[in-house]
XYZ file of C-alpha atoms in Angstrom:
316
model
C 3.540 35.296 48.244
C 5.231 31.895 48.158
C 2.136 30.357 49.800
C -0.087 31.944 47.119
C 2.088 30.563 44.310
C 2.145 27.158 45.978
C -1.651 27.128 46.262
C -2.046 28.222 42.624
C 0.366 25.503 41.520
C -1.554 22.921 43.527
C -4.848 24.041 41.959
C -3.354 23.727 38.470
C -2.012 20.241 39.231
C -5.385 19.146 40.633
C -7.206 20.668 37.662
C -4.973 18.924 35.149
C -5.226 15.735 37.170
C -9.021 16.030 37.151
C -9.034 16.543 33.396
C -6.738 13.549 32.993
C -9.085 11.360 35.049
C -12.036 12.617 32.986
C -10.221 11.913 29.705
C -9.198 8.438 30.854
C -12.880 7.645 31.585
C -14.008 8.553 28.048
C -14.705 5.654 25.708
C -12.772 6.998 22.709
C -14.031 4.121 20.548
C -17.395 5.913 20.435
C -15.611 8.897 18.842
C -13.508 7.027 16.249
C -15.489 8.464 13.358
C -14.972 12.029 14.608
C -11.231 11.442 15.092
C -11.038 9.919 11.612
C -12.918 12.918 10.196
C -10.239 15.236 11.616
C -7.543 13.172 9.886
C -9.592 13.260 6.681
C -9.882 17.054 6.762
C -6.166 17.517 7.359
C -4.706 14.893 5.030
C -7.268 14.754 2.213
C -7.348 10.950 2.613
C -10.093 8.740 4.040
C -8.719 7.278 7.280
C -10.605 4.418 8.919
C -9.914 3.226 12.478
C -11.170 -0.366 12.490
C -9.535 -1.331 15.783
C -9.650 0.164 19.306
C -8.618 3.806 19.934
C -7.461 5.265 23.264
C -6.110 8.620 24.484
C -4.312 9.559 27.704
C -3.236 13.010 28.896
C -0.685 12.236 31.636
C 2.252 11.932 32.011
C 2.161 13.156 28.375
C -0.605 13.169 25.744
C -0.620 9.856 23.866
C -2.905 8.530 21.131
C -2.999 4.777 20.491
C -4.893 3.078 17.667
C -4.879 -0.307 15.922
C -5.933 -1.712 12.557
C -5.940 1.519 10.531
C -6.654 1.801 6.814
C -5.938 4.767 4.534
C -7.931 5.308 1.323
C -8.267 7.971 -1.315
C -11.457 10.069 -0.938
C -14.782 8.455 -1.846
C -15.556 8.450 -5.547
C -12.021 7.795 -6.822
C -11.359 5.110 -9.424
C -10.041 2.418 -7.042
C -11.424 1.890 -3.566
C -8.436 -0.126 -2.380
C -6.366 0.821 0.673
C -3.333 2.996 0.017
C -1.935 1.762 3.314
C -2.791 -0.424 6.276
C -1.234 0.019 9.730
C -1.310 -2.673 12.395
C -0.855 -0.177 15.242
C -0.067 3.497 15.778
C 1.312 5.148 18.920
C 1.710 8.941 18.915
C 3.232 11.002 21.758
C 2.101 14.639 21.505
C 3.362 17.890 23.082
C 0.854 19.246 25.599
C 1.397 22.991 25.007
C 0.689 23.018 21.237
C -2.190 20.549 21.740
C -3.965 22.972 24.089
C -3.728 25.583 21.301
C -5.217 23.230 18.718
C -1.904 22.334 17.035
C -0.214 18.948 16.714
C 3.448 18.536 17.555
C 4.260 14.844 17.346
C 7.237 14.239 19.618
C 7.389 10.607 18.588
C 5.145 8.357 16.503
C 5.565 4.670 15.875
C 3.851 2.868 12.974
C 4.069 -0.876 13.496
C 3.861 -3.213 10.480
C 2.436 -0.730 7.994
C 1.941 -1.916 4.405
C 1.922 0.730 1.675
C 0.890 0.411 -1.971
C 2.209 2.698 -4.705
C 0.748 2.234 -8.195
C 1.316 4.215 -11.362
C -2.121 4.883 -12.864
C -2.864 4.923 -16.640
C -2.455 8.721 -16.778
C 1.062 8.485 -15.330
C 0.286 9.756 -11.828
C 0.680 7.798 -8.613
C -2.436 6.461 -6.884
C -1.587 8.778 -3.951
C -1.707 11.923 -6.121
C -5.271 13.139 -5.548
C -5.595 16.971 -5.582
C -6.539 18.536 -2.250
C -9.681 20.637 -1.983
C -9.489 24.304 -1.024
C -11.053 23.436 2.352
C -8.325 20.864 3.047
C -5.625 23.358 2.083
C -7.180 25.904 4.455
C -7.238 23.323 7.280
C -3.550 22.620 6.789
C -2.748 26.334 6.815
C -4.659 26.834 10.086
C -3.241 23.836 11.952
C 0.478 23.523 12.640
C 1.673 19.934 12.354
C 5.276 18.936 12.963
C 6.808 15.472 13.193
C 9.867 15.291 15.427
C 10.267 11.566 14.841
C 8.110 8.969 13.095
C 9.487 5.434 13.091
C 8.439 2.660 10.737
C 8.766 -0.836 12.176
C 8.663 -3.923 9.930
C 7.023 -2.023 7.088
C 6.249 -3.441 3.643
C 6.227 -1.275 0.505
C 4.718 -2.390 -2.822
C 5.319 -0.582 -6.139
C 3.509 -1.409 -9.392
C 3.839 0.103 -12.844
C 1.980 -2.052 -15.380
C 3.076 0.044 -18.364
C 6.772 -0.642 -17.711
C 6.298 -4.141 -16.288
C 7.486 -3.211 -12.799
C 6.075 -4.987 -9.755
C 8.433 -4.926 -6.792
C 8.199 -5.266 -3.021
C 10.374 -4.092 -0.137
C 10.097 -6.105 3.083
C 11.081 -5.488 6.676
C 11.595 -1.754 6.149
C 12.707 0.055 9.295
C 13.248 3.796 9.186
C 12.708 7.216 10.687
C 10.887 10.231 9.243
C 11.440 13.805 10.474
C 9.329 16.678 9.086
C 8.849 20.329 9.990
C 5.317 20.284 8.495
C 3.037 18.098 6.366
C 4.464 19.820 3.281
C 8.082 19.251 4.358
C 10.958 19.560 4.463
C 11.433 15.849 5.178
C 14.343 13.631 6.124
C 13.880 9.868 5.812
C 16.487 7.197 6.414
C 16.528 3.510 7.160
C 16.970 0.026 5.729
C 14.887 -2.686 4.088
C 15.136 -6.153 2.546
C 14.643 -6.679 -1.203
C 14.888 -10.161 -2.702
C 16.383 -11.337 0.616
C 19.185 -8.746 0.332
C 19.528 -5.843 2.808
C 19.731 -2.289 1.429
C 20.049 1.107 3.086
C 18.739 4.515 2.032
C 18.592 8.189 3.009
C 16.274 10.818 1.473
C 16.041 14.568 2.033
C 13.064 16.388 0.504
C 12.454 20.135 0.474
C 9.081 21.775 0.991
C 6.368 20.534 -1.374
C 4.790 23.070 -3.712
C 2.587 22.875 -6.823
C 4.356 25.867 -8.374
C 8.005 25.454 -7.387
C 10.455 22.579 -7.673
C 11.177 20.471 -4.591
C 14.798 19.722 -3.715
C 15.646 16.009 -3.552
C 18.759 14.279 -2.199
C 18.670 10.493 -2.410
C 21.271 7.859 -1.526
C 20.885 4.093 -1.976
C 23.444 1.598 -0.693
C 23.356 -2.101 -1.639
C 26.094 -3.935 0.301
C 25.699 -7.328 -1.399
C 26.588 -5.954 -4.846
C 28.888 -3.276 -3.408
C 26.792 -0.656 -5.217
C 26.009 2.973 -4.519
C 23.529 5.361 -6.162
C 23.164 9.068 -5.410
C 20.905 11.785 -6.855
C 21.039 15.483 -5.958
C 18.592 17.789 -7.689
C 14.985 18.988 -7.907
C 11.590 17.577 -8.901
C 8.460 19.417 -10.107
C 5.667 16.846 -10.417
C 3.293 19.215 -12.243
C 5.663 19.359 -15.221
C 7.111 15.840 -14.826
C 10.410 17.719 -14.464
C 13.517 16.188 -12.889
C 16.846 18.037 -12.831
C 20.060 17.095 -11.081
C 23.227 15.040 -10.891
C 23.220 11.243 -10.817
C 26.129 9.054 -9.699
C 26.200 5.239 -9.873
C 29.070 3.021 -8.738
C 28.925 -0.775 -8.640
C 31.584 -3.466 -8.314
C 29.044 -6.219 -9.078
C 26.928 -4.481 -11.688
C 25.028 -7.535 -12.957
C 23.843 -8.337 -9.443
C 22.829 -4.692 -8.906
C 21.058 -4.489 -12.300
C 19.142 -7.767 -11.886
C 18.003 -6.739 -8.405
C 16.934 -3.247 -9.485
C 15.166 -4.409 -12.674
C 13.764 -7.876 -11.824
C 12.032 -8.259 -15.209
C 15.288 -7.645 -17.100
C 18.440 -9.758 -16.830
C 21.878 -8.479 -17.775
C 23.991 -10.715 -20.015
C 26.769 -12.569 -18.203
C 29.278 -11.087 -20.670
C 28.460 -7.593 -19.361
C 29.251 -8.315 -15.738
C 31.893 -5.614 -15.168
C 32.368 -2.926 -12.500
C 30.582 0.324 -13.385
C 31.261 3.970 -12.508
C 29.002 6.592 -14.077
C 28.025 10.220 -13.536
C 25.698 12.478 -15.536
C 23.475 15.546 -15.451
C 19.780 14.687 -15.844
C 17.153 17.091 -17.230
C 13.677 15.722 -18.005
C 10.209 17.148 -18.610
C 7.094 16.216 -20.588
C 8.875 16.631 -23.930
C 12.383 15.232 -23.420
C 14.911 13.250 -21.443
C 18.334 14.898 -21.576
C 21.472 13.296 -20.131
C 24.530 15.499 -20.506
C 28.164 15.465 -19.361
C 28.021 11.680 -19.175
C 31.213 10.051 -17.933
C 31.239 6.231 -17.906
C 33.806 3.614 -17.004
C 32.574 0.061 -17.590
C 35.182 -2.596 -16.971
C 38.242 -1.463 -18.960
C 36.155 0.710 -21.329
C 35.501 4.414 -20.819
C 33.469 7.050 -22.627
C 31.794 10.440 -22.405
C 29.025 12.270 -24.233
C 25.402 13.415 -24.216
C 22.050 11.739 -24.940
C 18.808 13.518 -25.912
C 15.531 11.559 -26.149
C 12.520 13.564 -27.426
C 9.364 12.133 -25.877
C 7.096 13.359 -28.670
C 8.992 11.508 -31.399
C 10.217 7.928 -31.759
C 13.829 8.929 -32.094
C 16.792 9.885 -29.937
C 20.064 11.668 -30.501
C 23.472 10.601 -29.188
C 26.398 13.028 -29.184
C 29.705 11.743 -27.954
């Protein structure tokens, strides 16, 4: 019996080894369009592999690609890349891969650059609705991300309406996700205006019908500032609900860094401690249970800003 098991094991090893040799002999660059098409079907984005692509099976499945560009689907208003990636290395689990599922044990994105832009209608350039076929593909393929690292990333954010155009450099972080729709955990650090900052984000599962839980922490050591939000977001209704806390010992430095197009008056450079409950949707911005200590001054109250009228109400 032991000899039979040994022979069977040897056959399996030789078979896998033979498959590995066969896979290593394939010129995967001839199949880049097919690989990209699979990414397109799953993500709803147009992924282009402009550089070389390779795949190895042993000792563990690994996909390597360089010079990658991510676009919105053809026919959208702007045909500019949403992201570019200098190189991608993905280590996959063999068992799920043989069943047609993707379990990414570790993925490294080297020097990606990502562009976020608020469009005239108020939505982000990334917010393109998925087709029913793409939703079905995601439901039929299990995708989990055990660890995705960003190395030397650059993030650009532009909102012409509010005069915001900011850039984060040298972003290094890690993303962990149970599925494409979340939940997610993201944490890391970046450089903004030559100052280092750290962050941690937890996002619940994404849904078009239900609110997504959001926990966000930002730490800016140079201004000794700290911002935390715990609540929910429902993009369909532009709804944000939760608790916001801001503490800063060098508030002017924190304000000027956060809002580069606005400069705080030197006479207002005091330590700040503030907490409030935020409730927004398409018709209002409500800030209640506000508690503020600014320098030696303190106050409390509520603010209601109707978005359909040019007026706001202050109670406190």
